[in-house]
Coordinates of N, CA and C and ligand atoms in Angstrom, one line a residue:
M1 N 9.0 36.7 -3.2 CA 9.4 35.7 -4.3 C 8.2 34.8 -4.7
S2 N 8.0 34.7 -5.9 CA 6.8 33.9 -6.3 C 7.2 32.4 -6.4
P3 N 6.3 31.6 -6.1 CA 6.6 30.1 -6.1 C 6.9 29.6 -7.5
T4 N 7.9 28.7 -7.6 CA 8.2 28.1 -8.9 C 7.7 26.6 -8.9
G5 N 7.7 26.0 -10.1 CA 7.3 24.6 -10.3 C 5.9 24.5 -10.8
R6 N 5.6 23.3 -11.0 CA 4.3 23.0 -11.7 C 3.1 22.9 -10.7
T7 N 1.9 23.0 -11.2 CA 0.8 22.6 -10.4 C -0.2 21.8 -11.3
F8 N -1.4 21.4 -10.7 CA -2.3 20.6 -11.5 C -2.8 21.2 -12.8
D9 N -2.9 20.4 -13.8 CA -3.3 20.9 -15.1 C -4.8 20.6 -15.2
D10 N -5.7 21.6 -15.3 CA -7.1 21.4 -15.3 C -7.6 20.7 -16.6
N11 N -6.7 20.7 -17.6 CA -7.1 19.9 -18.8 C -7.2 18.4 -18.6
A12 N -6.5 18.0 -17.5 CA -6.5 16.5 -17.2 C -7.9 16.1 -16.6
R13 N -8.8 17.0 -16.3 CA -10.0 16.7 -15.6 C -10.8 15.6 -16.4
A14 N -11.1 15.9 -17.7 CA -12.0 15.1 -18.5 C -11.3 13.7 -18.7
V15 N -10.0 13.7 -18.9 CA -9.3 12.4 -19.1 C -9.4 11.6 -17.9
L16 N -9.1 12.1 -16.7 CA -9.1 11.4 -15.5 C -10.6 10.9 -15.1
N17 N -11.5 11.8 -15.3 CA -12.9 11.4 -15.0 C -13.4 10.3 -15.8
E18 N -12.9 10.2 -17.0 CA -13.3 9.1 -17.9 C -12.5 7.8 -17.6
S19 N -11.2 8.0 -17.4 CA -10.3 6.9 -17.2 C -10.6 6.1 -15.9
I20 N -11.0 6.8 -14.9 CA -11.2 6.2 -13.6 C -12.3 5.0 -13.7
K21 N -13.1 5.1 -14.8 CA -14.1 4.0 -14.9 C -13.6 2.8 -15.7
K22 N -12.3 2.9 -16.2 CA -11.8 1.8 -17.1 C -10.5 1.2 -16.5
Q23 N -10.2 0.0 -17.0 CA -9.1 -0.7 -16.4 C -8.0 -1.0 -17.5
D24 N -8.2 -0.5 -18.7 CA -7.3 -0.9 -19.8 C -6.1 0.0 -20.1
S25 N -5.7 0.8 -19.1 CA -4.5 1.7 -19.2 C -3.3 0.9 -18.9
T26 N -2.1 1.5 -19.2 CA -0.8 1.0 -18.7 C -0.3 2.0 -17.7
F27 N 0.5 1.5 -16.7 CA 0.9 2.4 -15.6 C 2.4 2.3 -15.3
K28 N 3.0 3.4 -14.9 CA 4.3 3.3 -14.4 C 4.2 3.9 -13.0
L29 N 4.7 3.2 -12.0 CA 4.7 3.8 -10.6 C 6.1 4.1 -10.2
K30 N 6.4 5.4 -10.1 CA 7.8 5.8 -9.8 C 8.0 6.0 -8.3
Y31 N 9.0 5.3 -7.8 CA 9.3 5.4 -6.4 C 10.7 4.9 -6.2
F32 N 11.2 4.9 -5.0 CA 12.6 4.5 -4.7 C 12.7 3.0 -4.6
K33 N 13.9 2.5 -4.3 CA 14.2 1.0 -4.3 C 13.8 0.4 -3.0
L34 N 12.7 0.7 -2.5 CA 12.1 0.0 -1.3 C 10.6 0.0 -1.5
Q35 N 9.9 -0.7 -0.6 CA 8.4 -0.6 -0.7 C 7.8 0.7 -0.1
G36 N 8.3 1.0 1.1 CA 8.0 2.3 1.7 C 6.5 2.7 1.5
V37 N 6.3 4.0 1.2 CA 4.9 4.4 1.1 C 4.3 4.1 -0.3
A38 N 5.0 3.4 -1.1 CA 4.4 2.9 -2.4 C 3.9 1.5 -2.3
Y39 N 4.1 0.9 -1.1 CA 3.8 -0.6 -1.0 C 2.3 -0.9 -1.4
T40 N 1.4 -0.2 -0.8 CA 0.0 -0.5 -1.2 C -0.3 -0.3 -2.6
S41 N 0.1 0.8 -3.2 CA -0.2 1.1 -4.6 C 0.4 0.0 -5.5
R42 N 1.7 -0.4 -5.2 CA 2.3 -1.5 -6.0 C 1.5 -2.8 -5.8
L43 N 1.0 -3.1 -4.6 CA 0.2 -4.3 -4.4 C -1.1 -4.2 -5.2
I44 N -1.7 -3.0 -5.2 CA -3.0 -2.9 -6.0 C -2.7 -3.3 -7.4
L45 N -1.7 -2.7 -8.0 CA -1.3 -2.9 -9.4 C -1.0 -4.4 -9.6
A46 N -0.3 -5.0 -8.7 CA 0.1 -6.4 -8.8 C -1.0 -7.4 -8.7
T47 N -1.9 -7.1 -7.7 CA -3.0 -8.1 -7.4 C -4.2 -7.9 -8.4
T48 N -4.3 -6.8 -9.0 CA -5.5 -6.6 -9.9 C -5.1 -7.0 -11.4
G49 N -3.8 -7.4 -11.6 CA -3.4 -7.8 -12.9 C -3.3 -6.7 -13.9
A50 N -3.1 -5.5 -13.4 CA -2.9 -4.3 -14.2 C -1.6 -4.4 -15.0
K51 N -1.6 -3.7 -16.2 CA -0.3 -3.7 -17.0 C 0.5 -2.5 -16.4
W52 N 1.5 -2.9 -15.7 CA 2.3 -1.8 -15.0 C 3.7 -2.2 -14.8
E53 N 4.5 -1.2 -14.6 CA 5.9 -1.5 -14.2 C 6.3 -0.5 -13.1
C54 N 7.3 -1.1 -12.3 CA 7.9 -0.3 -11.2 C 9.0 0.5 -11.9
V55 N 9.0 1.8 -11.7 CA 10.2 2.6 -12.3 C 10.8 3.3 -11.1
F56 N 12.1 3.5 -11.3 CA 12.9 4.2 -10.2 C 13.5 5.5 -10.8
P57 N 13.7 6.5 -10.0 CA 14.4 7.7 -10.5 C 15.8 7.5 -10.9
D58 N 16.2 8.2 -11.9 CA 17.7 8.1 -12.4 C 18.5 9.2 -11.8
D59 N 17.8 10.4 -11.7 CA 18.5 11.6 -11.2 C 17.6 12.4 -10.4
W60 N 17.1 11.8 -9.3 CA 16.1 12.4 -8.5 C 16.4 13.8 -8.1
A61 N 17.5 14.0 -7.3 CA 17.7 15.3 -6.7 C 17.9 16.5 -7.7
N62 N 18.6 16.2 -8.8 CA 18.9 17.3 -9.7 C 17.8 17.6 -10.7
T63 N 17.1 16.6 -11.2 CA 16.1 16.9 -12.2 C 14.7 16.4 -11.9
E64 N 14.5 15.1 -11.5 CA 13.1 14.6 -11.4 C 12.3 15.2 -10.2
K65 N 13.0 15.5 -9.1 CA 12.3 16.1 -8.0 C 11.5 17.3 -8.4
K66 N 12.1 18.3 -9.1 CA 11.4 19.5 -9.4 C 10.4 19.3 -10.5
E67 N 10.4 18.2 -11.2 CA 9.4 18.0 -12.2 C 8.1 17.4 -11.6
T68 N 8.2 17.0 -10.3 CA 6.9 16.4 -9.7 C 6.1 17.5 -9.1
L69 N 4.8 17.2 -8.9 CA 3.9 18.2 -8.3 C 4.2 18.5 -6.9
F70 N 4.7 17.6 -6.1 CA 4.9 17.8 -4.7 C 6.4 17.6 -4.2
G71 N 7.3 17.3 -5.2 CA 8.7 17.2 -4.8 C 9.0 15.9 -4.1
V72 N 8.1 15.0 -4.1 CA 8.3 13.7 -3.5 C 7.7 12.5 -4.4
L73 N 8.2 11.3 -4.1 CA 7.6 10.1 -4.7 C 6.9 9.3 -3.7
P74 N 5.9 8.5 -4.0 CA 5.6 8.0 -5.4 C 4.7 8.9 -6.2
V75 N 4.8 8.7 -7.5 CA 3.9 9.3 -8.5 C 3.5 8.2 -9.5
L76 N 2.2 8.2 -9.8 CA 1.6 7.2 -10.7 C 1.5 7.9 -12.1
Y77 N 2.1 7.3 -13.1 CA 1.9 7.8 -14.5 C 1.1 6.8 -15.2
E78 N 0.0 7.2 -15.8 CA -0.9 6.3 -16.5 C -1.0 6.8 -18.0
T79 N -1.0 5.8 -18.9 CA -1.3 6.0 -20.3 C -2.6 5.3 -20.6
T80 N -3.6 6.0 -21.0 CA -4.9 5.4 -21.3 C -4.8 4.6 -22.7
S81 N -5.8 3.8 -22.9 CA -5.8 3.0 -24.2 C -5.8 3.9 -25.4
S82 N -6.3 5.2 -25.2 CA -6.2 6.1 -26.4 C -5.0 7.0 -26.4
G83 N -4.0 6.7 -25.5 CA -2.8 7.4 -25.5 C -2.7 8.7 -24.7
Q84 N -3.7 8.9 -23.9 CA -3.7 10.1 -23.1 C -2.9 9.9 -21.7
S85 N -2.3 10.9 -21.2 CA -1.5 10.8 -20.0 C -2.2 11.3 -18.8
I86 N -2.1 10.6 -17.7 CA -2.6 11.0 -16.4 C -1.5 10.9 -15.4
E87 N -1.4 11.9 -14.5 CA -0.4 11.8 -13.4 C -1.1 12.0 -12.1
V88 N -0.8 11.0 -11.2 CA -1.4 11.1 -9.8 C -0.3 11.1 -8.8
P89 N -0.2 12.2 -8.0 CA 0.8 12.3 -7.0 C 0.3 11.8 -5.6
E90 N 1.1 11.6 -4.6 CA 0.8 11.4 -3.2 C 0.2 10.0 -3.0
S91 N 0.8 9.2 -2.1 CA 0.4 7.8 -1.9 C -1.1 7.6 -1.7
D92 N -1.6 8.5 -0.8 CA -3.0 8.3 -0.4 C -4.0 8.5 -1.7
A93 N -3.6 9.5 -2.5 CA -4.5 9.8 -3.7 C -4.3 8.7 -4.7
I94 N -3.1 8.2 -4.8 CA -2.9 7.0 -5.8 C -3.7 5.8 -5.3
E95 N -3.6 5.5 -4.0 CA -4.3 4.3 -3.5 C -5.8 4.5 -3.8
H96 N -6.3 5.7 -3.5 CA -7.8 5.9 -3.7 C -8.2 5.8 -5.2
Y97 N -7.4 6.5 -6.0 CA -7.7 6.5 -7.5 C -7.7 5.0 -8.0
L98 N -6.6 4.2 -7.6 CA -6.6 2.9 -8.1 C -7.7 2.0 -7.5
S99 N -8.0 2.3 -6.2 CA -9.1 1.5 -5.6 C -10.4 1.7 -6.3
K100 N -10.7 3.0 -6.7 CA -11.9 3.2 -7.4 C -11.9 2.6 -8.8
K101 N -10.8 2.7 -9.5 CA -10.6 2.2 -10.8 C -10.8 0.7 -10.9
F102 N -10.1 0.0 -9.9 CA -10.1 -1.4 -9.9 C -11.2 -2.0 -9.0
Q103 N -12.1 -1.2 -8.6 CA -13.3 -1.6 -7.8 C -12.9 -2.4 -6.6
L104 N -12.1 -1.7 -5.8 CA -11.6 -2.3 -4.5 C -12.4 -1.8 -3.3
Y105 N -13.5 -1.1 -3.6 CA -14.3 -0.5 -2.5 C -15.7 -1.2 -2.3
G106 N -15.8 -2.4 -2.7 CA -17.0 -3.2 -2.5 C -18.1 -2.7 -3.5
Q107 N -19.4 -3.1 -3.1 CA -20.5 -2.9 -4.0 C -21.3 -1.7 -3.8
D108 N -21.2 -1.0 -2.7 CA -21.9 0.2 -2.5 C -21.2 1.1 -1.5
D109 N -21.8 2.3 -1.1 CA -21.2 3.2 -0.2 C -20.9 2.6 1.2
F110 N -21.9 1.8 1.6 CA -21.7 1.1 2.9 C -20.4 0.3 2.9
D111 N -20.3 -0.6 1.9 CA -19.1 -1.4 1.8 C -17.8 -0.5 1.8
E112 N -17.9 0.6 1.0 CA -16.8 1.5 0.9 C -16.3 2.1 2.2
I113 N -17.3 2.5 3.0 CA -17.0 3.0 4.4 C -16.3 1.9 5.2
K114 N -16.9 0.7 5.2 CA -16.3 -0.4 6.0 C -14.8 -0.6 5.5
I115 N -14.7 -0.7 4.2 CA -13.3 -1.1 3.6 C -12.3 0.0 4.0
R116 N -12.8 1.3 3.9 CA -11.9 2.4 4.2 C -11.6 2.4 5.7
A117 N -12.5 2.0 6.6 CA -12.3 2.0 8.0 C -11.3 0.9 8.3
F118 N -11.4 -0.3 7.7 CA -10.5 -1.4 7.9 C -9.1 -0.9 7.4
A119 N -9.1 -0.3 6.2 CA -7.8 0.1 5.6 C -7.1 1.1 6.5
S120 N -7.9 2.0 7.1 CA -7.3 3.1 7.9 C -6.7 2.5 9.2
S121 N -7.4 1.5 9.8 CA -6.9 0.9 11.0 C -5.6 0.1 10.6
L122 N -5.6 -0.6 9.5 CA -4.4 -1.3 9.1 C -3.3 -0.4 8.8
Q123 N -3.6 0.7 8.2 CA -2.5 1.7 7.9 C -1.9 2.3 9.2
S124 N -2.8 2.4 10.2 CA -2.3 2.9 11.5 C -1.2 2.0 12.1
I125 N -1.5 0.6 12.1 CA -0.5 -0.3 12.7 C 0.8 -0.3 11.8
I126 N 0.6 -0.2 10.5 CA 1.8 -0.2 9.6 C 2.6 1.0 9.9
S127 N 1.9 2.2 10.0 CA 2.6 3.5 10.2 C 3.3 3.5 11.6
F128 N 2.6 2.9 12.6 CA 3.2 2.9 14.0 C 4.6 2.3 13.9
Y129 N 4.7 1.1 13.3 CA 6.0 0.4 13.3 C 6.9 1.2 12.4
F130 N 6.4 1.6 11.2 CA 7.3 2.3 10.2 C 7.9 3.6 10.8
L131 N 7.0 4.5 11.3 CA 7.4 5.8 11.7 C 8.0 5.9 13.1
R132 N 7.5 5.0 14.1 CA 8.0 5.2 15.5 C 9.0 4.1 15.8
V133 N 9.2 3.1 15.0 CA 10.2 2.1 15.3 C 11.3 2.0 14.2
A134 N 10.8 1.6 13.0 CA 11.8 1.2 11.9 C 12.7 2.4 11.5
V135 N 12.2 3.6 11.4 CA 13.1 4.6 10.9 C 13.7 5.5 12.0
V136 N 13.5 5.1 13.3 CA 14.0 5.9 14.4 C 15.4 5.6 14.6
R137 N 16.3 6.6 14.8 CA 17.7 6.4 15.0 C 18.0 6.4 16.5
D138 N 17.3 7.1 17.4 CA 17.6 7.2 18.8 C 17.3 5.8 19.4
E139 N 18.3 5.1 19.9 CA 18.1 3.7 20.4 C 17.2 3.6 21.5
G140 N 17.2 4.6 22.5 CA 16.3 4.5 23.6 C 14.9 4.7 23.2
Y141 N 14.6 5.7 22.4 CA 13.2 5.9 21.9 C 12.7 4.7 21.1
K142 N 13.6 4.2 20.3 CA 13.2 3.0 19.4 C 12.8 1.8 20.3
E143 N 13.6 1.6 21.3 CA 13.4 0.4 22.2 C 12.0 0.6 22.9
E144 N 11.8 1.9 23.4 CA 10.5 2.2 24.1 C 9.3 2.0 23.2
M145 N 9.5 2.5 22.0 CA 8.4 2.4 21.0 C 8.1 0.9 20.6
M146 N 9.2 0.2 20.5 CA 9.0 -1.3 20.1 C 8.3 -2.0 21.2
K147 N 8.6 -1.6 22.5 CA 7.9 -2.3 23.6 C 6.4 -1.9 23.5
R148 N 6.1 -0.6 23.2 CA 4.7 -0.2 23.1 C 4.0 -0.8 21.9
F149 N 4.8 -1.0 20.8 CA 4.2 -1.7 19.7 C 3.7 -3.1 20.0
L150 N 4.6 -3.8 20.8 CA 4.3 -5.2 21.1 C 3.2 -5.3 22.2
T151 N 3.2 -4.4 23.1 CA 2.3 -4.6 24.3 C 1.0 -3.8 24.1
E152 N 1.1 -2.6 23.5 CA -0.1 -1.7 23.5 C -0.8 -1.7 22.1
A153 N 0.0 -1.8 21.1 CA -0.6 -1.6 19.7 C -1.1 -2.9 19.1
L154 N -0.2 -3.9 19.1 CA -0.5 -5.1 18.4 C -1.6 -5.9 19.0
P155 N -1.6 -6.2 20.3 CA -2.7 -7.1 20.8 C -4.1 -6.6 20.5
P156 N -4.5 -5.4 20.8 CA -5.9 -5.0 20.4 C -6.1 -4.9 18.9
F157 N -5.1 -4.6 18.2 CA -5.2 -4.6 16.7 C -5.6 -6.0 16.2
V158 N -4.8 -7.0 16.7 CA -5.1 -8.4 16.2 C -6.5 -8.8 16.6
D159 N -6.9 -8.6 17.9 CA -8.2 -9.0 18.4 C -9.3 -8.3 17.5
T160 N -9.2 -7.0 17.3 CA -10.2 -6.3 16.6 C -10.4 -6.8 15.2
H161 N -9.3 -7.0 14.5 CA -9.4 -7.4 13.1 C -9.8 -8.9 12.9
E162 N -9.4 -9.7 13.9 CA -9.8 -11.1 13.8 C -11.4 -11.2 14.0
R163 N -11.9 -10.3 14.9 CA -13.3 -10.3 15.2 C -14.1 -9.9 14.0
H164 N -13.7 -8.8 13.3 CA -14.4 -8.4 12.1 C -14.3 -9.4 11.0
L165 N -13.2 -10.0 10.9 CA -13.0 -11.0 9.8 C -13.8 -12.3 10.1
E166 N -13.9 -12.7 11.3 CA -14.8 -13.8 11.7 C -16.2 -13.5 11.3
A167 N -16.6 -12.2 11.6 CA -18.0 -11.8 11.2 C -18.3 -11.9 9.7
N168 N -17.3 -11.8 8.9 CA -17.5 -11.9 7.5 C -17.3 -13.4 7.0
G169 N -17.2 -14.3 8.0 CA -17.2 -15.7 7.6 C -15.8 -16.3 7.4
R170 N -14.8 -15.6 7.8 CA -13.4 -16.1 7.7 C -13.1 -16.6 6.3
N171 N -13.5 -15.8 5.3 CA -13.5 -16.3 3.9 C -12.3 -15.8 3.1
G172 N -11.4 -15.1 3.8 CA -10.2 -14.6 3.0 C -10.5 -13.2 2.6
H173 N -11.6 -12.5 3.0 CA -11.9 -11.1 2.6 C -12.5 -10.4 3.8
Y174 N -12.3 -9.1 3.8 CA -12.9 -8.2 4.8 C -14.4 -8.0 4.6
V175 N -14.7 -7.8 3.3 CA -16.1 -7.4 3.0 C -16.5 -8.3 1.8
G176 N -17.7 -9.0 2.0 CA -18.2 -9.8 0.9 C -17.2 -10.9 0.6
D177 N -17.1 -11.2 -0.7 CA -16.2 -12.3 -1.1 C -15.2 -11.8 -2.2
K178 N -14.9 -10.5 -2.2 CA -14.1 -10.0 -3.3 C -12.9 -9.3 -2.7
L179 N -11.8 -9.2 -3.5 CA -10.6 -8.5 -3.1 C -11.0 -7.0 -2.8
S180 N -10.4 -6.4 -1.8 CA -10.6 -5.0 -1.5 C -9.3 -4.4 -1.0
L181 N -9.4 -3.0 -0.9 CA -8.2 -2.3 -0.4 C -7.8 -2.8 0.9
A182 N -8.8 -3.2 1.8 CA -8.5 -3.7 3.1 C -7.7 -5.0 3.1
D183 N -8.1 -5.9 2.2 CA -7.4 -7.2 2.0 C -5.9 -6.9 1.7
I184 N -5.7 -5.9 0.8 CA -4.3 -5.6 0.3 C -3.5 -5.0 1.5
K185 N -4.1 -4.1 2.2 CA -3.3 -3.5 3.4 C -3.1 -4.6 4.4
L186 N -4.0 -5.5 4.6 CA -3.7 -6.6 5.6 C -2.5 -7.4 5.2
T187 N -2.4 -7.6 3.9 CA -1.2 -8.4 3.5 C 0.1 -7.7 3.9
I188 N 0.1 -6.4 3.7 CA 1.3 -5.7 4.1 C 1.5 -5.8 5.6
A189 N 0.4 -5.6 6.4 CA 0.5 -5.6 7.8 C 1.0 -7.0 8.3
V190 N 0.5 -8.1 7.7 CA 0.9 -9.4 8.1 C 2.4 -9.7 7.7
N191 N 2.8 -9.2 6.5 CA 4.2 -9.3 6.2 C 5.1 -8.7 7.2
M192 N 4.6 -7.5 7.7 CA 5.4 -6.8 8.7 C 5.4 -7.5 10.0
I193 N 4.2 -7.9 10.5 CA 4.1 -8.5 11.8 C 4.9 -9.9 11.9
K194 N 4.8 -10.6 10.8 CA 5.5 -11.9 10.7 C 7.0 -11.7 10.8
A195 N 7.5 -10.7 10.0 CA 8.9 -10.4 10.0 C 9.4 -9.9 11.3
V196 N 8.6 -9.1 12.1 CA 9.1 -8.5 13.3 C 8.8 -9.4 14.5
T197 N 7.8 -10.2 14.5 CA 7.4 -11.0 15.7 C 7.3 -12.5 15.4
G198 N 7.6 -13.0 14.3 CA 7.5 -14.4 13.9 C 6.0 -14.8 14.0
D199 N 5.7 -16.0 14.7 CA 4.3 -16.4 14.8 C 3.7 -16.0 16.2
K200 N 4.3 -15.1 16.9 CA 3.8 -14.7 18.3 C 2.4 -14.1 18.3
F201 N 2.1 -13.3 17.3 CA 0.8 -12.7 17.2 C -0.1 -13.2 16.1
V202 N 0.5 -13.5 15.0 CA -0.3 -13.8 13.8 C 0.2 -15.1 13.2
S203 N -0.7 -16.1 13.1 CA -0.4 -17.4 12.5 C -1.6 -18.1 12.1
K204 N -1.5 -19.2 11.3 CA -2.7 -19.9 10.9 C -3.5 -20.4 12.1
E205 N -2.8 -20.8 13.2 CA -3.5 -21.3 14.3 C -4.1 -20.2 15.2
K206 N -3.3 -19.1 15.4 CA -3.7 -18.0 16.4 C -4.8 -17.1 15.8
T207 N -4.6 -16.8 14.5 CA -5.5 -15.8 13.9 C -5.9 -16.3 12.5
P208 N -6.7 -17.4 12.5 CA -7.1 -18.0 11.2 C -7.8 -17.1 10.2
A209 N -8.5 -16.1 10.7 CA -9.3 -15.2 9.8 C -8.3 -14.3 9.1
M210 N -7.4 -13.7 9.9 CA -6.4 -12.8 9.2 C -5.5 -13.6 8.3
W211 N -5.2 -14.8 8.7 CA -4.3 -15.7 7.9 C -5.0 -16.0 6.6
A212 N -6.3 -16.2 6.6 CA -7.0 -16.6 5.4 C -6.9 -15.4 4.4
V213 N -7.0 -14.2 4.9 CA -6.9 -13.0 3.9 C -5.5 -13.0 3.4
W214 N -4.5 -13.1 4.2 CA -3.1 -13.1 3.8 C -2.8 -14.2 2.8
E215 N -3.3 -15.4 3.0 CA -3.1 -16.5 2.1 C -3.8 -16.2 0.8
T216 N -5.0 -15.7 0.8 CA -5.8 -15.5 -0.4 C -5.1 -14.5 -1.3
V217 N -4.7 -13.3 -0.7 CA -4.1 -12.3 -1.5 C -2.7 -12.8 -2.0
S218 N -2.0 -13.4 -1.1 CA -0.6 -13.9 -1.5 C -0.6 -14.9 -2.7
A219 N -1.8 -15.6 -2.8 CA -1.9 -16.6 -3.9 C -2.4 -16.0 -5.2
I220 N -2.8 -14.8 -5.3 CA -3.3 -14.2 -6.5 C -2.2 -14.3 -7.6
P221 N -2.6 -15.0 -8.8 CA -1.5 -15.4 -9.7 C -0.7 -14.2 -10.2
S222 N -1.3 -13.0 -10.5 CA -0.6 -11.9 -11.0 C 0.4 -11.3 -9.9
Y223 N 0.0 -11.5 -8.7 CA 0.9 -11.0 -7.6 C 2.0 -12.0 -7.4
V224 N 1.7 -13.3 -7.5 CA 2.8 -14.4 -7.5 C 3.8 -14.1 -8.6
S225 N 3.3 -13.8 -9.8 CA 4.2 -13.5 -10.9 C 5.1 -12.3 -10.6
W226 N 4.5 -11.3 -10.0 CA 5.3 -10.1 -9.8 C 6.4 -10.4 -8.8
R227 N 6.1 -11.3 -7.8 CA 7.1 -11.6 -6.8 C 8.3 -12.4 -7.4
E228 N 8.1 -12.8 -8.7 CA 9.3 -13.5 -9.3 C 10.1 -12.5 -10.1
T229 N 9.8 -11.2 -10.2 CA 10.5 -10.3 -11.0 C 11.7 -9.7 -10.3
D230 N 12.6 -9.1 -11.2 CA 13.8 -8.5 -10.6 C 13.4 -7.2 -9.8
S231 N 12.3 -6.5 -10.4 CA 12.0 -5.2 -9.7 C 11.4 -5.6 -8.3
Y232 N 10.6 -6.7 -8.2 CA 10.1 -7.0 -6.8 C 11.3 -7.3 -5.9
E233 N 12.3 -8.1 -6.4 CA 13.5 -8.4 -5.6 C 14.2 -7.1 -5.1
T234 N 14.3 -6.2 -6.0 CA 14.9 -4.9 -5.7 C 14.2 -4.2 -4.6
V235 N 12.8 -4.0 -4.7 CA 12.1 -3.2 -3.7 C 11.9 -4.0 -2.4
S236 N 11.8 -5.3 -2.5 CA 11.6 -6.1 -1.3 C 12.8 -6.1 -0.5
S237 N 14.0 -6.4 -1.2 CA 15.2 -6.4 -0.4 C 15.6 -5.0 0.2
G238 N 15.2 -4.0 -0.6 CA 15.5 -2.6 -0.1 C 14.6 -2.3 1.1
N239 N 13.4 -2.8 1.1 CA 12.5 -2.6 2.2 C 13.0 -3.3 3.5
M240 N 13.5 -4.6 3.2 CA 14.0 -5.4 4.3 C 15.2 -4.7 5.0
R241 N 16.1 -4.2 4.1 CA 17.3 -3.5 4.6 C 16.9 -2.2 5.4
I242 N 16.0 -1.4 4.8 CA 15.8 -0.1 5.4 C 14.7 -0.1 6.5
I243 N 13.7 -0.9 6.3 CA 12.6 -0.9 7.3 C 12.4 -2.2 8.1
G244 N 13.0 -3.3 7.6 CA 13.0 -4.5 8.4 C 11.9 -5.5 8.1
F245 N 11.2 -5.3 7.0 CA 10.3 -6.4 6.6 C 10.2 -6.3 5.1
P246 N 9.9 -7.5 4.5 CA 9.9 -7.6 3.0 C 8.7 -7.0 2.3
Ligands
GSH1 N1 3.0 12.6 1.6 C1 3.8 11.9 0.6 C2 5.1 11.5 1.3 C3 6.1 10.9 0.3 C4 7.5 10.9 0.8 O1 7.8 11.4 1.9 N2 8.4 10.5 -0.1 C5 9.8 10.5 0.2 C6 10.3 9.0 0.2 S1 9.4 8.0 1.5 C7 10.5 11.2 -0.8 O2 10.1 11.4 -2.0 N3 11.7 11.7 -0.5 C8 12.6 12.3 -1.4 C9 12.7 13.8 -1.2 O3 12.0 14.4 -0.4 O4 13.4 14.5 -2.0 C10 3.1 10.6 0.2 O5 2.4 10.0 1.0 O6 3.2 10.2 -1.0

């Protein structure tokens, strides 16, 4: 039986290669009514002041699923200023594409490696909670993993990140003095840690350097505006209900 469905269109090569250098497109990020694996991509669009909207599937299982390249969401749909369309599937690829486009990888390759290392470490702590605790149904396994999250995962994570952020001058950024992908992922990690543990691990007093990043990102005007929208309320409350943090 031969495979059915779409695959990448090589005609998109020139459009994407050109568009990745510009920021004047409009975007639709399609995902379900929670933050889930679209959290970082949404935050990139919200914090960089991109022209974007959150869109949700209307008839996912019957029609939209088979129209996507991988049969899953999120998918980023971009319309360039000259009206050309770009489609980017898979959360990791979307985050990378948007990070390059909105210059969230610092000023050179060294900065990029540092930012991606911080972002990878942050994603690991987010994924630990998300995959081994939040979505687990077996109560015994969930309890055991929660214990390990609190005793084995969080303490070294907090120490390590606080150390690196102190080394950058506790200035609200991981690298230099500009917003990066790492700053954005930290905001998600801190939202999660605060919701799950209160101020036991992360607070202005206990982790001033992490707190400074969280406060800096949280105060970005375009992100503040997004947090006042109905679509934010929809995805944030969905995340709280399904995964346990806003
Ligand atoms: N590897 C994908 C995973 C995406 C994924 O698992 N999406 C789920 C929701 S979290 C989905 O689309 N589920 C619907 C389905 O499989 O029909 C990514 O990182 O983007």
